[in-house]
Short mmCIF file of C-alpha atoms in Angstrom, two decimals:
data_model
loop_
_atom_site.label_atom_id
_atom_site.label_comp_id
_atom_site.label_asym_id
_atom_site.label_seq_id
_atom_site.Cartn_x
_atom_site.Cartn_y
_atom_site.Cartn_z
CA MET A 12 40.07 -7.30 -10.28
CA MET A 13 37.42 -5.23 -8.55
CA SER A 14 34.34 -6.89 -7.12
CA SER A 15 30.90 -5.94 -8.36
CA PRO A 16 29.34 -3.00 -6.49
CA LEU A 17 26.13 -5.03 -6.21
CA TYR A 18 27.82 -7.85 -4.32
CA MET A 19 26.60 -8.31 -0.75
CA THR A 20 28.10 -10.51 1.89
CA GLU A 21 26.02 -13.20 3.52
CA GLU A 22 26.08 -11.14 6.71
CA THR A 23 24.69 -8.09 4.89
CA ILE A 24 21.96 -10.18 3.28
CA TYR A 25 21.07 -11.67 6.68
CA ASP A 26 20.93 -8.18 8.25
CA LEU A 27 18.72 -6.86 5.45
CA GLU A 28 16.35 -9.82 5.76
CA ALA A 29 16.15 -9.31 9.53
CA LEU A 30 15.42 -5.60 9.01
CA ALA A 31 12.72 -6.38 6.43
CA SER A 32 11.15 -8.86 8.83
CA THR A 33 11.16 -6.30 11.65
CA ILE A 34 9.59 -3.67 9.42
CA GLU A 35 6.89 -6.13 8.33
CA ARG A 36 6.09 -7.02 11.95
CA SER A 37 5.87 -3.33 12.82
CA LYS A 38 3.47 -2.68 9.94
CA THR A 39 1.35 -5.65 10.99
CA PHE A 40 1.27 -4.39 14.59
CA ILE A 41 0.22 -0.88 13.49
CA VAL A 42 -2.53 -2.21 11.22
CA ARG A 43 -3.78 -4.57 13.94
CA LYS A 44 -3.91 -1.74 16.50
CA ALA A 45 -5.76 0.51 14.03
CA ILE A 46 -8.34 -2.21 13.38
CA GLU A 47 -8.75 -2.89 17.11
CA SER A 48 -9.24 0.82 17.77
CA TYR A 49 -11.83 1.11 15.00
CA LEU A 50 -13.74 -1.95 16.20
CA LYS A 51 -13.76 -0.68 19.79
CA TYR A 52 -15.09 2.70 18.62
CA TYR A 53 -17.73 0.96 16.48
CA ALA A 54 -18.78 -1.31 19.36
CA ASP A 55 -18.94 1.61 21.81
CA TYR A 56 -20.97 3.66 19.35
CA TRP A 57 -23.55 0.92 18.79
CA THR A 58 -23.71 0.02 22.47
CA GLN A 59 -24.53 3.63 23.30
CA HIS A 60 -26.98 3.88 20.40
CA LEU A 61 -28.85 0.75 21.49
CA GLN A 62 -28.92 1.86 25.12
CA ASP A 63 -30.33 5.24 24.08
CA ARG A 64 -33.03 3.53 22.00
CA PHE A 65 -33.86 1.14 24.83
CA TRP A 66 -34.27 3.98 27.32
CA SER A 67 -36.32 6.06 24.91
CA TYR A 68 -38.73 3.11 24.38
CA SER A 69 -38.92 2.27 28.07
CA ARG A 70 -39.90 5.86 28.93
CA SER A 71 -42.76 5.86 26.41
#
């Protein structure tokens, strides 16, 4: 009798779960880095904006 084509060994299931976990960690890392980059840009933008406003008021 032939085994079902959908049958997976425990080792295959373990490998697939490990791969899925690795992919999830990679996605989390990429999203975290994108958020950090955006927040740094936002902070730099507002720091520069506030400094420009401060200097424009202090010259008046």
